[in-house]
JSON list of C-alpha atoms in Angstrom, two decimals:
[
{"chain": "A", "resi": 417, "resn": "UNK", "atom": "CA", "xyz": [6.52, -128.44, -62.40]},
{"chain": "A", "resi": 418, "resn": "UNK", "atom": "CA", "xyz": [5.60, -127.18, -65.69]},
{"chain": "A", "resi": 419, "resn": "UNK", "atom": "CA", "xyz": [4.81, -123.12, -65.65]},
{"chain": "A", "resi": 420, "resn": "UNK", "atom": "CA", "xyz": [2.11, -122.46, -68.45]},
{"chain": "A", "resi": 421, "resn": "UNK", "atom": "CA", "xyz": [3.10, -120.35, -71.51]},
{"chain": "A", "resi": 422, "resn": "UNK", "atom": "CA", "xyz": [0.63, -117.64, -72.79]},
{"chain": "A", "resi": 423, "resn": "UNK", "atom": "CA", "xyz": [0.00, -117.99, -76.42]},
{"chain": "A", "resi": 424, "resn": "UNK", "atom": "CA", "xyz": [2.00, -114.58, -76.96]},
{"chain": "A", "resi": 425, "resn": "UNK", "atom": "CA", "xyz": [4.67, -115.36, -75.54]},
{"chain": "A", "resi": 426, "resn": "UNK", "atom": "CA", "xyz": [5.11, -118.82, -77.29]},
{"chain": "A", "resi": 427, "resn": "UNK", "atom": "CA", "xyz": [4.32, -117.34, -80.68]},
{"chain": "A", "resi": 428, "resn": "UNK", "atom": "CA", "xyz": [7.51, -115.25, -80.21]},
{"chain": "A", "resi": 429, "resn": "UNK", "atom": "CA", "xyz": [9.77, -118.14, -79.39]},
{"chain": "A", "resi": 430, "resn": "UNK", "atom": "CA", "xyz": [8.29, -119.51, -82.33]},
{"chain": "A", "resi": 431, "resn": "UNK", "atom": "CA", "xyz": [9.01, -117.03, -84.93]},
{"chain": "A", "resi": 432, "resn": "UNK", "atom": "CA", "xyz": [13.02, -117.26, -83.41]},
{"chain": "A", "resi": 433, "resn": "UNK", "atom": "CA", "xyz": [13.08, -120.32, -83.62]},
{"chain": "A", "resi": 434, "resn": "UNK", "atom": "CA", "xyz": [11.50, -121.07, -87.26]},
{"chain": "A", "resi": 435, "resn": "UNK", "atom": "CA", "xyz": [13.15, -118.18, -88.99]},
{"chain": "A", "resi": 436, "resn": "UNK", "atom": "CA", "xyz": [11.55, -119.04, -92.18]},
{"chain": "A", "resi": 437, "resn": "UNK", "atom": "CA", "xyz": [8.52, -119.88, -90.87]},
{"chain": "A", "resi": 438, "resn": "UNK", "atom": "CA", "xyz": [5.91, -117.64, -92.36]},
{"chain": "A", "resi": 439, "resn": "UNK", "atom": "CA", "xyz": [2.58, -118.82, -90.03]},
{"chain": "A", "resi": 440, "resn": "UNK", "atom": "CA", "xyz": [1.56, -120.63, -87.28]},
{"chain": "A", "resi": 441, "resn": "UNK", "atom": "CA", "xyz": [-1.15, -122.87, -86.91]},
{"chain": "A", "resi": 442, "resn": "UNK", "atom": "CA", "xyz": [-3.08, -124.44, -83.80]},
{"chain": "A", "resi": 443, "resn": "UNK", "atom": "CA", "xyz": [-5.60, -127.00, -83.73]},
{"chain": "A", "resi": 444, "resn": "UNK", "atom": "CA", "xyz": [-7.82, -127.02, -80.77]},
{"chain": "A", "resi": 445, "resn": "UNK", "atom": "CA", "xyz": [-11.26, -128.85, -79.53]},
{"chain": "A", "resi": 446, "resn": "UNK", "atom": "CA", "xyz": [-14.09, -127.11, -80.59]},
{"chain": "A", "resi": 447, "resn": "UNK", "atom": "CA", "xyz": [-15.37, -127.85, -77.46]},
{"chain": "A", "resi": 448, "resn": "UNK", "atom": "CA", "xyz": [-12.48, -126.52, -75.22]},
{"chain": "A", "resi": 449, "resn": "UNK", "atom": "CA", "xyz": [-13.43, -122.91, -74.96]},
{"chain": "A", "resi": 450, "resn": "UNK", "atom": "CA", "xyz": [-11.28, -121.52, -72.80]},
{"chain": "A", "resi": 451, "resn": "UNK", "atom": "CA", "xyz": [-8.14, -122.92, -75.17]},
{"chain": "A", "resi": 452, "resn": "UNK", "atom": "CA", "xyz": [-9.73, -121.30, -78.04]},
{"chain": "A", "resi": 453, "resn": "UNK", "atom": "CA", "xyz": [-9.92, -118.00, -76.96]},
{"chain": "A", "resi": 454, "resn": "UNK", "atom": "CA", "xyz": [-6.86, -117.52, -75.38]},
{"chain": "A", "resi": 455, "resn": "UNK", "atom": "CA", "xyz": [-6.06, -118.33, -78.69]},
{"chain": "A", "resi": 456, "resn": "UNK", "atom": "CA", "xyz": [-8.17, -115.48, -80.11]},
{"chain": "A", "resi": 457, "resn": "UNK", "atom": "CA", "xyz": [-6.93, -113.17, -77.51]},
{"chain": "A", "resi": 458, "resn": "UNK", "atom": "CA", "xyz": [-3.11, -113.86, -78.05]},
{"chain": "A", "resi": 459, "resn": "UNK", "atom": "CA", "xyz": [-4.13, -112.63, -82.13]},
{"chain": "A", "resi": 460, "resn": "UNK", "atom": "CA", "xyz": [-4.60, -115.96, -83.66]},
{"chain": "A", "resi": 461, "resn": "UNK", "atom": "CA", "xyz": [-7.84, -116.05, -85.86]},
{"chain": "A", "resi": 462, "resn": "UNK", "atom": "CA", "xyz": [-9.99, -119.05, -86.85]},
{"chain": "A", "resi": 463, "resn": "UNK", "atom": "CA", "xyz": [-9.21, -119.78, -90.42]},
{"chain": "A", "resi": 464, "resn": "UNK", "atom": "CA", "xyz": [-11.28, -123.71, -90.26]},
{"chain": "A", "resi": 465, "resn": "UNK", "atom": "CA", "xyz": [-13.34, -126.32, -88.53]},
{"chain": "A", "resi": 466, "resn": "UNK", "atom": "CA", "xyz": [-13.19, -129.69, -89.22]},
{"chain": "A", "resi": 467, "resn": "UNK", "atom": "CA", "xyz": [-13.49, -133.07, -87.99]},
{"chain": "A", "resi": 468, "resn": "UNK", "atom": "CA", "xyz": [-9.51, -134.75, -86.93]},
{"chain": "A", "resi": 469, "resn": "UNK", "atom": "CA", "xyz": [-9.12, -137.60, -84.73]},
{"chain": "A", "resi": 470, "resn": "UNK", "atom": "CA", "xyz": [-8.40, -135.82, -81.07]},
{"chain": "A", "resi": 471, "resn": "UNK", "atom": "CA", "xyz": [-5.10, -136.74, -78.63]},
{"chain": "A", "resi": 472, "resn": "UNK", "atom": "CA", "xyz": [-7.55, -137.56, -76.16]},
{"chain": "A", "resi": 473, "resn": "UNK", "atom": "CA", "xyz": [-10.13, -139.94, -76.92]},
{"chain": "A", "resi": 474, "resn": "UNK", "atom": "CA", "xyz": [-12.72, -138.82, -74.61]},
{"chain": "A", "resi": 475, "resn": "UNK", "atom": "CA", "xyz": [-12.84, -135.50, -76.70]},
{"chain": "A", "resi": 476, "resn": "UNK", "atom": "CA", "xyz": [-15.28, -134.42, -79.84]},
{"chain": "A", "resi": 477, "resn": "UNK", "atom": "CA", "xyz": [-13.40, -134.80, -82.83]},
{"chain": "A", "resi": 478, "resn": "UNK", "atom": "CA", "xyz": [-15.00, -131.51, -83.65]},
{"chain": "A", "resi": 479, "resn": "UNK", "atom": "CA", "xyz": [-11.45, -129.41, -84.11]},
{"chain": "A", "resi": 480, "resn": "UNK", "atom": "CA", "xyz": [-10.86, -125.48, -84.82]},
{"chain": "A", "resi": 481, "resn": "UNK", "atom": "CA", "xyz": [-7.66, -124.53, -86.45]},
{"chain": "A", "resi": 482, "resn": "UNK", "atom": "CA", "xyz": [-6.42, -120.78, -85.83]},
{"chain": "A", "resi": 483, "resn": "UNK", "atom": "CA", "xyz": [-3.23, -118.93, -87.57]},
{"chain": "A", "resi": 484, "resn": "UNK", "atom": "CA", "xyz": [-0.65, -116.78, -86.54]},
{"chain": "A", "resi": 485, "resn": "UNK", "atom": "CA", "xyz": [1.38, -114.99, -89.34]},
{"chain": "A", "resi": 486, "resn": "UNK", "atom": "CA", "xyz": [4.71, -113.66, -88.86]},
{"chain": "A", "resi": 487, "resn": "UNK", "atom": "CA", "xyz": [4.57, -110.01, -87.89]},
{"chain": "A", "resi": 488, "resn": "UNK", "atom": "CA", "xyz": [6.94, -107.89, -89.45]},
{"chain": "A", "resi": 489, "resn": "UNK", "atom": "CA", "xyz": [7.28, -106.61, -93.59]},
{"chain": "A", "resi": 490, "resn": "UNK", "atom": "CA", "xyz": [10.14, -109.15, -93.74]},
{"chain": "A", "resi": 491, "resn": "UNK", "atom": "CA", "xyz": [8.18, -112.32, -93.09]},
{"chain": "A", "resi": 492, "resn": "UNK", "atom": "CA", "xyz": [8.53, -115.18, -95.58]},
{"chain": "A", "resi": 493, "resn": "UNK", "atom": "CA", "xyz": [6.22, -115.45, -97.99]},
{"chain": "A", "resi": 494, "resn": "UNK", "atom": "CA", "xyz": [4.37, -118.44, -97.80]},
{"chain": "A", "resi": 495, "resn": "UNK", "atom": "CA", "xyz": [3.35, -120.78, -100.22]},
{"chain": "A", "resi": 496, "resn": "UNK", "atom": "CA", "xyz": [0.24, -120.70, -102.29]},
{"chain": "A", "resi": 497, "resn": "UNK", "atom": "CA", "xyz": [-2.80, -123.02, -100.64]},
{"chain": "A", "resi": 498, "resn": "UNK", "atom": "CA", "xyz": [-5.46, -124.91, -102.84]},
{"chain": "A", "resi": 499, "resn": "UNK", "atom": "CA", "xyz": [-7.92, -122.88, -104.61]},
{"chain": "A", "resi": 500, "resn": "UNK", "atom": "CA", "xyz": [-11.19, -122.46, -103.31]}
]
């Protein structure tokens, strides 16, 4: 059986193993409430919404993408995103 992971708690497997890995980012179904905010409550914050082709075919394509950065002064810098 599969035990569920809390967002926290995945986030700092995450950051061991990616060590250069400056940010995290989750898309989830607009429409799937109860992923998104134990998103929000782990510390992830909405940075877009967009339209992206689901895993599941029964489900709005209507997506929301949250970030994590990597806690800590030492974190990688990431690279520069487009303008705008």
């Amino acid at each position: 059986m599969v035990q569920p992971v809390e967002p926290a708690e995945a986030g700092k497997d995450t950051w061991t193993a990616r060590p250069a890995a400056a940010a995290v980012l989750v898309a989830v179904v607009a429409a799937n409430a109860a992923s998104w905010r134990a998103l929000e409550k782990a510390g992830l914050e909405r940075v877009a919404a967009g339209v992206m082709s689901p895993d599941n075919p029964v489900d709005d394509p209507l997506h929301y993408v949250y970030r994590a950065d990597r806690p800590g002064p030492d974190r990688p810098r990431a690279a520069p995103g487009p303008p705008g």
